[in-house]
JSON list of C-alpha atoms in Angstrom, two decimals:
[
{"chain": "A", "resi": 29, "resn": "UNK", "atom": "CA", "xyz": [104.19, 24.36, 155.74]},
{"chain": "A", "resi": 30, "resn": "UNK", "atom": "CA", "xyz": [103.82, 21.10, 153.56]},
{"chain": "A", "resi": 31, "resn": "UNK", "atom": "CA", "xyz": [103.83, 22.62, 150.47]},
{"chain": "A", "resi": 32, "resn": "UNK", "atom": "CA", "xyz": [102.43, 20.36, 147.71]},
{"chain": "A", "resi": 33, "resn": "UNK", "atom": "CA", "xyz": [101.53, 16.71, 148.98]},
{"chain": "A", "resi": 34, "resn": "UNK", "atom": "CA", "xyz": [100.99, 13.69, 146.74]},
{"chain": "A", "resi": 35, "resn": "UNK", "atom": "CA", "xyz": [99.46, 10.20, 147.79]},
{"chain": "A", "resi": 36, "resn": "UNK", "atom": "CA", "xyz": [100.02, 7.65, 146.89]},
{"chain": "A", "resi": 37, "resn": "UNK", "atom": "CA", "xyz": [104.02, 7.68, 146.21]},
{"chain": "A", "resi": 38, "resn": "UNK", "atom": "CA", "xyz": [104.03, 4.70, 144.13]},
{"chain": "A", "resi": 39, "resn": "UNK", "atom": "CA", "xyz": [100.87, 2.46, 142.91]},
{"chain": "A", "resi": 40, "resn": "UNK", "atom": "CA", "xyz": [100.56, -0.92, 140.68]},
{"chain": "A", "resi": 41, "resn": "UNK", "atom": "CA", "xyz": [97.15, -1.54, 139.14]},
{"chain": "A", "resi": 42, "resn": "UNK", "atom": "CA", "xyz": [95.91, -3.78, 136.95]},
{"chain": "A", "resi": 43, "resn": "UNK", "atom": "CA", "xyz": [94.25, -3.20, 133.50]},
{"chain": "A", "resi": 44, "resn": "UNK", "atom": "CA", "xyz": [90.69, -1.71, 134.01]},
{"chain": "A", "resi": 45, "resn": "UNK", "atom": "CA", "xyz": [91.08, -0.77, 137.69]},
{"chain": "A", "resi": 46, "resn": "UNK", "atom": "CA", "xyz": [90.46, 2.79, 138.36]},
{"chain": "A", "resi": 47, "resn": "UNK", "atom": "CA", "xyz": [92.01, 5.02, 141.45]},
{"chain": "A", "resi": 48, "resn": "UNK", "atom": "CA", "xyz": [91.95, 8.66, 142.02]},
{"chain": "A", "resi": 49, "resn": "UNK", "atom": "CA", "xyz": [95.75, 10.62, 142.85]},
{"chain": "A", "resi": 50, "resn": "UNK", "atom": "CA", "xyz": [95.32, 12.49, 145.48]},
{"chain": "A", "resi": 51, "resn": "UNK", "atom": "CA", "xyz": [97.34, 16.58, 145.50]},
{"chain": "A", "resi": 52, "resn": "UNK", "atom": "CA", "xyz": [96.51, 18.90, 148.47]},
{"chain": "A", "resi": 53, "resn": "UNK", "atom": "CA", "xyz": [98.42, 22.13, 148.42]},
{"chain": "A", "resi": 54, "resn": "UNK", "atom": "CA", "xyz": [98.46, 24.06, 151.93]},
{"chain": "A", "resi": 55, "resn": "UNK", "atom": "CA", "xyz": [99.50, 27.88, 150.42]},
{"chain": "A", "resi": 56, "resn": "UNK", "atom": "CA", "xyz": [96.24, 29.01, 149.09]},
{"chain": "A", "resi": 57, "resn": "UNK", "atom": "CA", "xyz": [97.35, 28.66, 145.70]},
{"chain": "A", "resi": 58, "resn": "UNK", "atom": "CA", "xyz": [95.15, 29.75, 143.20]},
{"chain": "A", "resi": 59, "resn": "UNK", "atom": "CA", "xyz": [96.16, 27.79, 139.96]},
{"chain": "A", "resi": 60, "resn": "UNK", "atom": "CA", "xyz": [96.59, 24.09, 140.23]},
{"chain": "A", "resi": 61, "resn": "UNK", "atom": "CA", "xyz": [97.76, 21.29, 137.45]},
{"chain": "A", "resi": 62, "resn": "UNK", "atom": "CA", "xyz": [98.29, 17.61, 136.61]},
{"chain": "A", "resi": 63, "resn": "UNK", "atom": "CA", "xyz": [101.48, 16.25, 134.55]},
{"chain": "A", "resi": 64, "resn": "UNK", "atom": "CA", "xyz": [102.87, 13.34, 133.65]},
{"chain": "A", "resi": 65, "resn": "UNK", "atom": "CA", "xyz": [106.66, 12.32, 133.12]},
{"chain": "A", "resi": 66, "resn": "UNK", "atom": "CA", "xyz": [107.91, 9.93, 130.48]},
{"chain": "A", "resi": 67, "resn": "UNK", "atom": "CA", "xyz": [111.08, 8.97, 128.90]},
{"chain": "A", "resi": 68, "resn": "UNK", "atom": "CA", "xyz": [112.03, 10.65, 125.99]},
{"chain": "A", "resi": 69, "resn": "UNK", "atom": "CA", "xyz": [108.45, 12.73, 126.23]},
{"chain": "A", "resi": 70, "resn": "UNK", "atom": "CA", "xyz": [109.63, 15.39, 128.74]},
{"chain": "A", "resi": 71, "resn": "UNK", "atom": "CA", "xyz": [106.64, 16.36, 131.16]},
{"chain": "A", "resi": 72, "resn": "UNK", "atom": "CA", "xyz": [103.17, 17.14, 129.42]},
{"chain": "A", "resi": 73, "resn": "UNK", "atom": "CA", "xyz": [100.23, 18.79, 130.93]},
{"chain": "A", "resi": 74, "resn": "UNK", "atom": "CA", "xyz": [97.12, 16.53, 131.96]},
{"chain": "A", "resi": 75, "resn": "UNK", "atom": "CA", "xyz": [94.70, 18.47, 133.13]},
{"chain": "A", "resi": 76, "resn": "UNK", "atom": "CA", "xyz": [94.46, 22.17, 135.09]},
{"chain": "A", "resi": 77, "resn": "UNK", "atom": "CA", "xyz": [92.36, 24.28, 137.36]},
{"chain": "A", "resi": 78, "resn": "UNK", "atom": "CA", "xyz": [92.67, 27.90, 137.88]},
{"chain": "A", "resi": 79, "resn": "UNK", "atom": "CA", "xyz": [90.75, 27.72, 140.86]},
{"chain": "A", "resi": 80, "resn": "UNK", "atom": "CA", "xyz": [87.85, 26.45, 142.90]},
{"chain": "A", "resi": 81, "resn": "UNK", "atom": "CA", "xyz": [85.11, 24.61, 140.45]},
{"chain": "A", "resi": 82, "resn": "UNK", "atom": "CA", "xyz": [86.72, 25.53, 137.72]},
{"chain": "A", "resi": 83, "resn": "UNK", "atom": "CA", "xyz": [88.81, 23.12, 135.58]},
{"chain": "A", "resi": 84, "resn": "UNK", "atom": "CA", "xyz": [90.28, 22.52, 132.01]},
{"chain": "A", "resi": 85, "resn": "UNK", "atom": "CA", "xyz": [92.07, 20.41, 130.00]},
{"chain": "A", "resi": 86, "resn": "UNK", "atom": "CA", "xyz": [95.50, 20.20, 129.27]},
{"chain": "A", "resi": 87, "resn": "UNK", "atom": "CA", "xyz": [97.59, 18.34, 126.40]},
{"chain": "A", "resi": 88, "resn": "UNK", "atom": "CA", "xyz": [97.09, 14.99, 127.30]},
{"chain": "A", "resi": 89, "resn": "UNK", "atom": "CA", "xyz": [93.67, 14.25, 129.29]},
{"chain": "A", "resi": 90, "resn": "UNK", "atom": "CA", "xyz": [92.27, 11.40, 127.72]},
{"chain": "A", "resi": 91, "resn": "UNK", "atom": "CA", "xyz": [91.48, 8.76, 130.23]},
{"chain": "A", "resi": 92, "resn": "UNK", "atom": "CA", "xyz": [91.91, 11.43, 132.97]},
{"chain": "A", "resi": 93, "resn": "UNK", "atom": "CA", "xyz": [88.80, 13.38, 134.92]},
{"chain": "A", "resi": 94, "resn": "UNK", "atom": "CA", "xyz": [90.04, 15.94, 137.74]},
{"chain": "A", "resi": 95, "resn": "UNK", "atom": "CA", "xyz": [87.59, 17.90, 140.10]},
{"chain": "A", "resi": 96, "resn": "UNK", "atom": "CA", "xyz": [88.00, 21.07, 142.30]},
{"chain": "A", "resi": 97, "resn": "UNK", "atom": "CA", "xyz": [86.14, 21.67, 144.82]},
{"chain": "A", "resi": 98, "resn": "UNK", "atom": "CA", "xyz": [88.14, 23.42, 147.54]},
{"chain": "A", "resi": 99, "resn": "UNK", "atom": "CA", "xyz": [91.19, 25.35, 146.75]},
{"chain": "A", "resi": 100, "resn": "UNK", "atom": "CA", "xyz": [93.57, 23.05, 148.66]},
{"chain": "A", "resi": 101, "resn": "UNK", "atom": "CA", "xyz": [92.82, 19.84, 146.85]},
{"chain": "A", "resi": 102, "resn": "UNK", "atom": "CA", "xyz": [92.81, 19.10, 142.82]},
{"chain": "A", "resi": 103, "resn": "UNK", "atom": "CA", "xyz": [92.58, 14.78, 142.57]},
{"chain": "A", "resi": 104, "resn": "UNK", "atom": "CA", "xyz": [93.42, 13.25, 139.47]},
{"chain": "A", "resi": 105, "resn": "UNK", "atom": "CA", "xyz": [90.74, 10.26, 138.40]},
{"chain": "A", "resi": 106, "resn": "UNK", "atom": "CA", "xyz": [92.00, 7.54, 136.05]},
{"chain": "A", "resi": 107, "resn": "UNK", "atom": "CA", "xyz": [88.44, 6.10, 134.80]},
{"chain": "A", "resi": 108, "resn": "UNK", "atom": "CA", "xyz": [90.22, 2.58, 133.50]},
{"chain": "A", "resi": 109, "resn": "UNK", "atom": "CA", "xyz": [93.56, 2.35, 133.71]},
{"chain": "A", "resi": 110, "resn": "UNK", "atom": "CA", "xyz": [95.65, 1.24, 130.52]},
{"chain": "A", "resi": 111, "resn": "UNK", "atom": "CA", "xyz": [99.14, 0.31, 130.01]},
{"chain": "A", "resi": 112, "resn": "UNK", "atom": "CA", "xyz": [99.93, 3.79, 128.47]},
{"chain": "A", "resi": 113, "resn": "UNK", "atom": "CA", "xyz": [99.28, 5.36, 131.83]},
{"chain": "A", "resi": 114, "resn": "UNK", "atom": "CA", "xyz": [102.49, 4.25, 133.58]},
{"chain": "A", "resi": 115, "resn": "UNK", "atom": "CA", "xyz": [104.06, 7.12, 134.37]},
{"chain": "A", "resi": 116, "resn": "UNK", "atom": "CA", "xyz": [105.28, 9.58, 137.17]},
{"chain": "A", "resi": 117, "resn": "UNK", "atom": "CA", "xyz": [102.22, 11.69, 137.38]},
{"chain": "A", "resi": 118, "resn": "UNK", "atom": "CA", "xyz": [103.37, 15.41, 139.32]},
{"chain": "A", "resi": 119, "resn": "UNK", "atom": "CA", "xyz": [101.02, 17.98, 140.76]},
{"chain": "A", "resi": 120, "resn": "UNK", "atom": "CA", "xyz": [102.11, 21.82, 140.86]},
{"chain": "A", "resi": 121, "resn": "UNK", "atom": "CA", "xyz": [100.32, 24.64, 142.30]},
{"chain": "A", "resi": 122, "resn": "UNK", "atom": "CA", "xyz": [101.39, 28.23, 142.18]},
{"chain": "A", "resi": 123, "resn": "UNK", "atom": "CA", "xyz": [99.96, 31.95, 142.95]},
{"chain": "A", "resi": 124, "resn": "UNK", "atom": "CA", "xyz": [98.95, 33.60, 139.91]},
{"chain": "A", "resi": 125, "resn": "UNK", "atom": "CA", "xyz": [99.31, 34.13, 136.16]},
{"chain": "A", "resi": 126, "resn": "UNK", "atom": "CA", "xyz": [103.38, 33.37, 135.35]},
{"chain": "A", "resi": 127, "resn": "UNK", "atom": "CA", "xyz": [103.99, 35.97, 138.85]},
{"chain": "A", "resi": 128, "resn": "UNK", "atom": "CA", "xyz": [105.35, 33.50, 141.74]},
{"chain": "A", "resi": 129, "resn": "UNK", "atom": "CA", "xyz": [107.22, 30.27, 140.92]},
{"chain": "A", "resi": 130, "resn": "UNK", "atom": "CA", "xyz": [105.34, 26.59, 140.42]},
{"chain": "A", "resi": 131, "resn": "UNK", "atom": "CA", "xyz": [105.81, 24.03, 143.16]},
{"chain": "A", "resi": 132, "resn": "UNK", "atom": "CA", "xyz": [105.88, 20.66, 142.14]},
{"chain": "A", "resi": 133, "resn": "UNK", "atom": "CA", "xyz": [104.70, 17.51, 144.77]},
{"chain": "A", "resi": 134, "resn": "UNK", "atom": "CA", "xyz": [107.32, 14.48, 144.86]},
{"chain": "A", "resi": 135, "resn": "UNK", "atom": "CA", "xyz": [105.24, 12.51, 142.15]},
{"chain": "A", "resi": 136, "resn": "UNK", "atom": "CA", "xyz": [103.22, 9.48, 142.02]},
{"chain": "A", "resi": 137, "resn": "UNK", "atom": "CA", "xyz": [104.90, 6.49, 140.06]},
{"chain": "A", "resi": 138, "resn": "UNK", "atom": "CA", "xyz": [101.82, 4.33, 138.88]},
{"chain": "A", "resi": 139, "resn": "UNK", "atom": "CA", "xyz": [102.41, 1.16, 136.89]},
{"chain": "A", "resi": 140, "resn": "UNK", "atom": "CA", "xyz": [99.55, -0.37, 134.78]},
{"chain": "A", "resi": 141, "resn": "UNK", "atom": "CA", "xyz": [100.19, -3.98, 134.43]},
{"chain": "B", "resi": 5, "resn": "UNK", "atom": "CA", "xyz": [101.53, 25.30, 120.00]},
{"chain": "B", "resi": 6, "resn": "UNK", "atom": "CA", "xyz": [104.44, 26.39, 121.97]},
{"chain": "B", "resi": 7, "resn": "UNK", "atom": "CA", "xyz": [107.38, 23.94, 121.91]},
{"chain": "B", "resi": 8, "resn": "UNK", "atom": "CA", "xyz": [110.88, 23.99, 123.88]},
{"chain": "B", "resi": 9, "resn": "UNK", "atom": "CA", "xyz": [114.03, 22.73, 122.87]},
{"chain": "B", "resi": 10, "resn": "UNK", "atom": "CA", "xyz": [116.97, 22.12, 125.53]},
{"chain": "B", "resi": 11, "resn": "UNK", "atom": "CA", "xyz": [120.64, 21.60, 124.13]},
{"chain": "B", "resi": 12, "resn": "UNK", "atom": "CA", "xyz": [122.39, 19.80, 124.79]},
{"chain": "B", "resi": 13, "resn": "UNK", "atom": "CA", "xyz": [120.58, 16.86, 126.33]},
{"chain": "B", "resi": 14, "resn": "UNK", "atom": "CA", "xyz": [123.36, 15.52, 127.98]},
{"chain": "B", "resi": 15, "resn": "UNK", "atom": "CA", "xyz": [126.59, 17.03, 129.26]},
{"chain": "B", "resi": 16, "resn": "UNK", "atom": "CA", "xyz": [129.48, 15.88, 131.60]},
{"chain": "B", "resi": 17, "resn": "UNK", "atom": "CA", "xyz": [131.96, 17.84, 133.08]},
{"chain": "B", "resi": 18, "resn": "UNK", "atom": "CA", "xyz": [134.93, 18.15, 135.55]},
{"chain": "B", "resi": 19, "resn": "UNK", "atom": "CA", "xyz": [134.63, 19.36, 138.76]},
{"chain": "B", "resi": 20, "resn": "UNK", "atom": "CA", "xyz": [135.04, 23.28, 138.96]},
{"chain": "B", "resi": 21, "resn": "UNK", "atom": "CA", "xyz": [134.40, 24.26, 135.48]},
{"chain": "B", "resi": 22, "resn": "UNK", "atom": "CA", "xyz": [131.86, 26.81, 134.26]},
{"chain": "B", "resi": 23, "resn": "UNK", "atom": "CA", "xyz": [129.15, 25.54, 132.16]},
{"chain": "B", "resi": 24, "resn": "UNK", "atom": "CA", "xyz": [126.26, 26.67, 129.98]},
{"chain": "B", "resi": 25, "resn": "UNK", "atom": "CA", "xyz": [122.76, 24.92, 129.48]},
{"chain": "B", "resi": 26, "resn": "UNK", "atom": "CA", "xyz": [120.42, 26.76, 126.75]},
{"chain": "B", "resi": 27, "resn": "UNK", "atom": "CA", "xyz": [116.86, 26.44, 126.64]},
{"chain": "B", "resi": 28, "resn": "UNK", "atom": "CA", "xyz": [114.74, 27.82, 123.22]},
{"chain": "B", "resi": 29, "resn": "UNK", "atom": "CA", "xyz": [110.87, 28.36, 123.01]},
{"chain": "B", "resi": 30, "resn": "UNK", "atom": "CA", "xyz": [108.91, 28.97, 119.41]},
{"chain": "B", "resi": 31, "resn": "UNK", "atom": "CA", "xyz": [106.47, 31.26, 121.00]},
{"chain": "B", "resi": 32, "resn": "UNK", "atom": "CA", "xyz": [107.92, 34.58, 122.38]},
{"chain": "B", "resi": 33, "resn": "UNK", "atom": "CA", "xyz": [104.41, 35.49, 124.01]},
{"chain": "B", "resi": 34, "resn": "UNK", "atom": "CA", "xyz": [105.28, 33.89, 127.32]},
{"chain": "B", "resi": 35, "resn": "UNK", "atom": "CA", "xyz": [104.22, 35.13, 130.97]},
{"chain": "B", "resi": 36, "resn": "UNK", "atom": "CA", "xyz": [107.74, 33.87, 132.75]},
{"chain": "B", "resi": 37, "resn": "UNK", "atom": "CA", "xyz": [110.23, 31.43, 132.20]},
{"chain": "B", "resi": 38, "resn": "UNK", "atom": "CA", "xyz": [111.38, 29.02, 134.77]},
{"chain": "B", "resi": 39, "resn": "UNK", "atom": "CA", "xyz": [114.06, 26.87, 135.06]},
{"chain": "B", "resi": 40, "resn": "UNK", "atom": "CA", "xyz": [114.19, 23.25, 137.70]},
{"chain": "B", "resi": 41, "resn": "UNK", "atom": "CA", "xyz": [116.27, 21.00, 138.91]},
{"chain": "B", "resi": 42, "resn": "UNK", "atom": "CA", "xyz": [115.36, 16.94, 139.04]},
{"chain": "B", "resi": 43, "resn": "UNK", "atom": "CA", "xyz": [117.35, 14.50, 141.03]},
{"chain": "B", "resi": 44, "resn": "UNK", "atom": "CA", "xyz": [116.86, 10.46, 140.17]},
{"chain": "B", "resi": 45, "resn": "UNK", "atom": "CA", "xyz": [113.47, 9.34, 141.05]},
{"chain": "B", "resi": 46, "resn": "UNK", "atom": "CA", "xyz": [112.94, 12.80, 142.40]},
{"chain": "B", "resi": 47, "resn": "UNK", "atom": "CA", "xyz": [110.48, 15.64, 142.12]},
{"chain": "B", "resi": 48, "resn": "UNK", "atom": "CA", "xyz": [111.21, 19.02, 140.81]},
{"chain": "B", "resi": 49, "resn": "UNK", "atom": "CA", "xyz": [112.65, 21.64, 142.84]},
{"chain": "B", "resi": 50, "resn": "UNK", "atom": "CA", "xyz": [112.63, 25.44, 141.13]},
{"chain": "B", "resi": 51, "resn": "UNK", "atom": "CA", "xyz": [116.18, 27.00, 140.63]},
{"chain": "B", "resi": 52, "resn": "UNK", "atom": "CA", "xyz": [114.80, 30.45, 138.99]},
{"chain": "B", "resi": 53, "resn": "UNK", "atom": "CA", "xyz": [112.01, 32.34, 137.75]},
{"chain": "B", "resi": 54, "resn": "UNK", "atom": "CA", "xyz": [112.34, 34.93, 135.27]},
{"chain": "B", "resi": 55, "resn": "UNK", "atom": "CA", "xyz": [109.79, 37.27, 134.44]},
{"chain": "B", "resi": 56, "resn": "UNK", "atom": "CA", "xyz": [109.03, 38.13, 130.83]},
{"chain": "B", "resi": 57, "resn": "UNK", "atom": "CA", "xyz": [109.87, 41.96, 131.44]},
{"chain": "B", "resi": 58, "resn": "UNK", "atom": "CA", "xyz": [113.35, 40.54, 133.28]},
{"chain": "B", "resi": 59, "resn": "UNK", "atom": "CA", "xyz": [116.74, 40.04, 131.32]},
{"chain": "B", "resi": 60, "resn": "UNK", "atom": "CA", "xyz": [118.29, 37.63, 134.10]},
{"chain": "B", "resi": 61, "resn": "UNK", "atom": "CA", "xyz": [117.76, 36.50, 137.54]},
{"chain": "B", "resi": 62, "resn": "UNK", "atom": "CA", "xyz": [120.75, 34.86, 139.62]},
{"chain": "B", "resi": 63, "resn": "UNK", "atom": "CA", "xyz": [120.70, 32.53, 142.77]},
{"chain": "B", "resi": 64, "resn": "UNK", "atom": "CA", "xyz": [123.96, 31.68, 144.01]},
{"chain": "B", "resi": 65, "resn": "UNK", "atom": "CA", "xyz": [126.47, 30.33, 141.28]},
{"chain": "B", "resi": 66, "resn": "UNK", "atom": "CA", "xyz": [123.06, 30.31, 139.28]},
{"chain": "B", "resi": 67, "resn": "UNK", "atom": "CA", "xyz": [122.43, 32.42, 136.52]},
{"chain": "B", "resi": 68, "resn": "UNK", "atom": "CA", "xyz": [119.47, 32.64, 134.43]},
{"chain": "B", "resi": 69, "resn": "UNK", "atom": "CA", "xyz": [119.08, 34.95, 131.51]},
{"chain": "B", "resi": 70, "resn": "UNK", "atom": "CA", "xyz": [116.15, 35.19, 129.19]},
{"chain": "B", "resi": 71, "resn": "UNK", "atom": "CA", "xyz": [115.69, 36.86, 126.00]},
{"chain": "B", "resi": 72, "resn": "UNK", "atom": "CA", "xyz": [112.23, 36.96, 124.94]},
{"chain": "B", "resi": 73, "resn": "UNK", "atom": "CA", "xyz": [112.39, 38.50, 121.34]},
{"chain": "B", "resi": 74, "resn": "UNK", "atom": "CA", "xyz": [115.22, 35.46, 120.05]},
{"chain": "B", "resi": 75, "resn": "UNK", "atom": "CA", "xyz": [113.10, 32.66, 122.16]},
{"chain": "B", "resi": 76, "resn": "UNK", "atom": "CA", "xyz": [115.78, 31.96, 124.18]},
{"chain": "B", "resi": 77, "resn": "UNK", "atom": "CA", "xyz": [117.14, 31.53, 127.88]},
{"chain": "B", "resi": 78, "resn": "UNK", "atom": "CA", "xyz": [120.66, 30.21, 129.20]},
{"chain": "B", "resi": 79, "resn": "UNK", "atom": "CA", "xyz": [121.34, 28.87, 132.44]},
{"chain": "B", "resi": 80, "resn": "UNK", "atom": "CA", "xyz": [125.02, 29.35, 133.79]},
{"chain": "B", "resi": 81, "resn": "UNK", "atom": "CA", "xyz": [126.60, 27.15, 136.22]},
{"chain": "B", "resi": 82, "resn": "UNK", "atom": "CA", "xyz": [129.77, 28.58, 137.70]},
{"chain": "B", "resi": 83, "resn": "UNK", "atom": "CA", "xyz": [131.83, 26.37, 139.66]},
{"chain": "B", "resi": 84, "resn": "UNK", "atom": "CA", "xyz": [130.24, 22.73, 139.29]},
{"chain": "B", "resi": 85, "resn": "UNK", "atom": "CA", "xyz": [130.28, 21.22, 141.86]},
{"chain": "B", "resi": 86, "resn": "UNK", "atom": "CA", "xyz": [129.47, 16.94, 142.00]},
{"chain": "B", "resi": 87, "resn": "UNK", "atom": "CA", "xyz": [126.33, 18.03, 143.44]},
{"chain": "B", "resi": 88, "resn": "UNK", "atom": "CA", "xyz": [125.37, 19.95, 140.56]},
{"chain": "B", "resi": 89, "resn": "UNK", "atom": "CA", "xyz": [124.61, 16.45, 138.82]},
{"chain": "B", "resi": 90, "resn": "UNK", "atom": "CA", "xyz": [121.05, 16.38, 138.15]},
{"chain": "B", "resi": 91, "resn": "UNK", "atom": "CA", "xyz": [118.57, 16.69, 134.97]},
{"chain": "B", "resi": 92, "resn": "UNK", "atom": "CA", "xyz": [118.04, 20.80, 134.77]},
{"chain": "B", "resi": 93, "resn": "UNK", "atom": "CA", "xyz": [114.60, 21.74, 133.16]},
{"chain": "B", "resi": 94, "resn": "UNK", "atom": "CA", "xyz": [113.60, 24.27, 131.14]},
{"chain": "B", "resi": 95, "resn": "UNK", "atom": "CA", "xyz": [109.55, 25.50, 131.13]},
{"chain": "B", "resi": 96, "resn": "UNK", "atom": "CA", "xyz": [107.93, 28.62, 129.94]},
{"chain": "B", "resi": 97, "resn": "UNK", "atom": "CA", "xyz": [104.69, 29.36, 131.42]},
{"chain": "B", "resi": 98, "resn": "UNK", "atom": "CA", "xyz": [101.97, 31.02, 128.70]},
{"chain": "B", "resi": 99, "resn": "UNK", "atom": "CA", "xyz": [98.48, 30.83, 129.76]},
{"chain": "B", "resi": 100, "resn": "UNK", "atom": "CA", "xyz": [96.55, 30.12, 132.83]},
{"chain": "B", "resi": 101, "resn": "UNK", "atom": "CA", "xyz": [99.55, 29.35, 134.55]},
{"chain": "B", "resi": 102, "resn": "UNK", "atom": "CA", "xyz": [100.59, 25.94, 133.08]},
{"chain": "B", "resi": 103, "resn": "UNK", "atom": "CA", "xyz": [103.94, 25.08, 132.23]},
{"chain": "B", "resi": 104, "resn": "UNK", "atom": "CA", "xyz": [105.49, 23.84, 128.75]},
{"chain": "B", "resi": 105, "resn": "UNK", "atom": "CA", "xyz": [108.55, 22.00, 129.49]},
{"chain": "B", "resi": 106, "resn": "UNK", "atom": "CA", "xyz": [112.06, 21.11, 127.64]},
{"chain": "B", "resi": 107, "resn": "UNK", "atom": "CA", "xyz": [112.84, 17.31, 127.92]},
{"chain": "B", "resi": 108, "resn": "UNK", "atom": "CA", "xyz": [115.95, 18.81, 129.96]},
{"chain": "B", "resi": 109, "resn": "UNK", "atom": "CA", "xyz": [119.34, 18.69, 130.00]},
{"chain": "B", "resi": 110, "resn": "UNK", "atom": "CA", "xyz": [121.70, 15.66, 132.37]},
{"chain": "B", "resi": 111, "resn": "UNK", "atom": "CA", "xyz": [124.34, 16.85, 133.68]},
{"chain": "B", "resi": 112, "resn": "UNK", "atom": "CA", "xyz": [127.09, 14.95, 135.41]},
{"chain": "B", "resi": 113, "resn": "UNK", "atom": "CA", "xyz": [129.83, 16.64, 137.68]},
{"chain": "B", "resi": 114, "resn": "UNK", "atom": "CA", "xyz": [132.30, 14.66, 137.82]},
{"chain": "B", "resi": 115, "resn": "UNK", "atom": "CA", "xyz": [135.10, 14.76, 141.00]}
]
């Protein structure tokens, strides 16, 4: 049992380039979301799905696009990466409404240079 | 918009003592509260989940205790331990299952 699984671990990109993060989630979790981690910001939400082709935003999604087409996958789309996107970008999954805990992948640390 | 507080944001104790890290939300209308653990360059790993309907949940020399109507949860650490030292975070879930976090609380354990 993997749990939640993040690729890549860490990323450098260059102004303009665009990439997609990658989250698969192997426990049939319903609900599915995107954060980012920044000093003195705390972790905000990016983007969520609560569940197969469906999808929402969160807090923070400009410059962000995220997709859902199975349940075990959720990938997180930067369109043209800018400096303000360095961060530590963290995928969590979890059962249902607030019932079961979240579980959180090991992060992605993307620098935009 | 729901916002949460942690105090304090940094504390640093001796080895052995009992310690106390609070956590306050402005919106009592919350589905669960949960509190993490972060180690350096680290993902999150979940300590405890509370349930709105709960008063407390414990794990070990973890104890979590949440009162909803005051916006508030504590999280007591009995016993530090050096291995303790990590950034604890505080989120409330409200909604379709997303998570509003604190900024957290570093704690060092010292020997």
């Amino acid at each position: 049992n993997a749990g939640v699984t993040q690729t890549p671990k860490f990323q450098v990109l260059k102004t303009g380039q665009s990439m997609t993060l990658q989250c698969a989630q192997d426990m049939n979790h319903e609900y599915m979301s995107w954060y980012r981690q920044d000093p003195g910001m705390g972790l905000r939400l990016i983007h969520y799905s609560v569940g197969a082709g469906i999808t929402d935003q969160g807090e923070v999604p400009n410059g962000y696009n995220v997709s859902r087409s199975t349940t075990e996958d959720f990938p997180l789309r930067l369109l043209s990466a800018a400096p303000s996107q360095t961060s530590v970008y963290f995928c969590a999954s979890s059962y249902s409404r607030g019932v079961k805990p979240q579980h959180f992948g090991d992060g992605t640390r993307l620098s935009i240079l | 918009k729901q916002e949460v507080t942690q105090i304090p944001a940094a504390l640093s104790v001796p080895e052995g003592e009992n310690l106390v890290l609070n956590c306050s939300f402005t919106d009592s209308a919350i589905y669960n509260l949960q509190w993490f653990r972060q180690d350096p360059g680290k993902g999150l790993t979940s300590l405890l989940l509370i349930q709105s309907s709960q008063r407390e949940q414990t794990s070990g020399r973890l104890n979590a205790s949440l009162d909803k109507s005051s916006g508030r949860s504590t999280l007591y650490i009995a016993a530090s331990q050096p291995g303790d030292s990590a950034t604890y975070l505080c989120a409330v879930i409200s909604g379709y299952s997303t998570l509003t976090f604190g900024k957290g609380t570093m704690l060092l354990v010292s020997p």
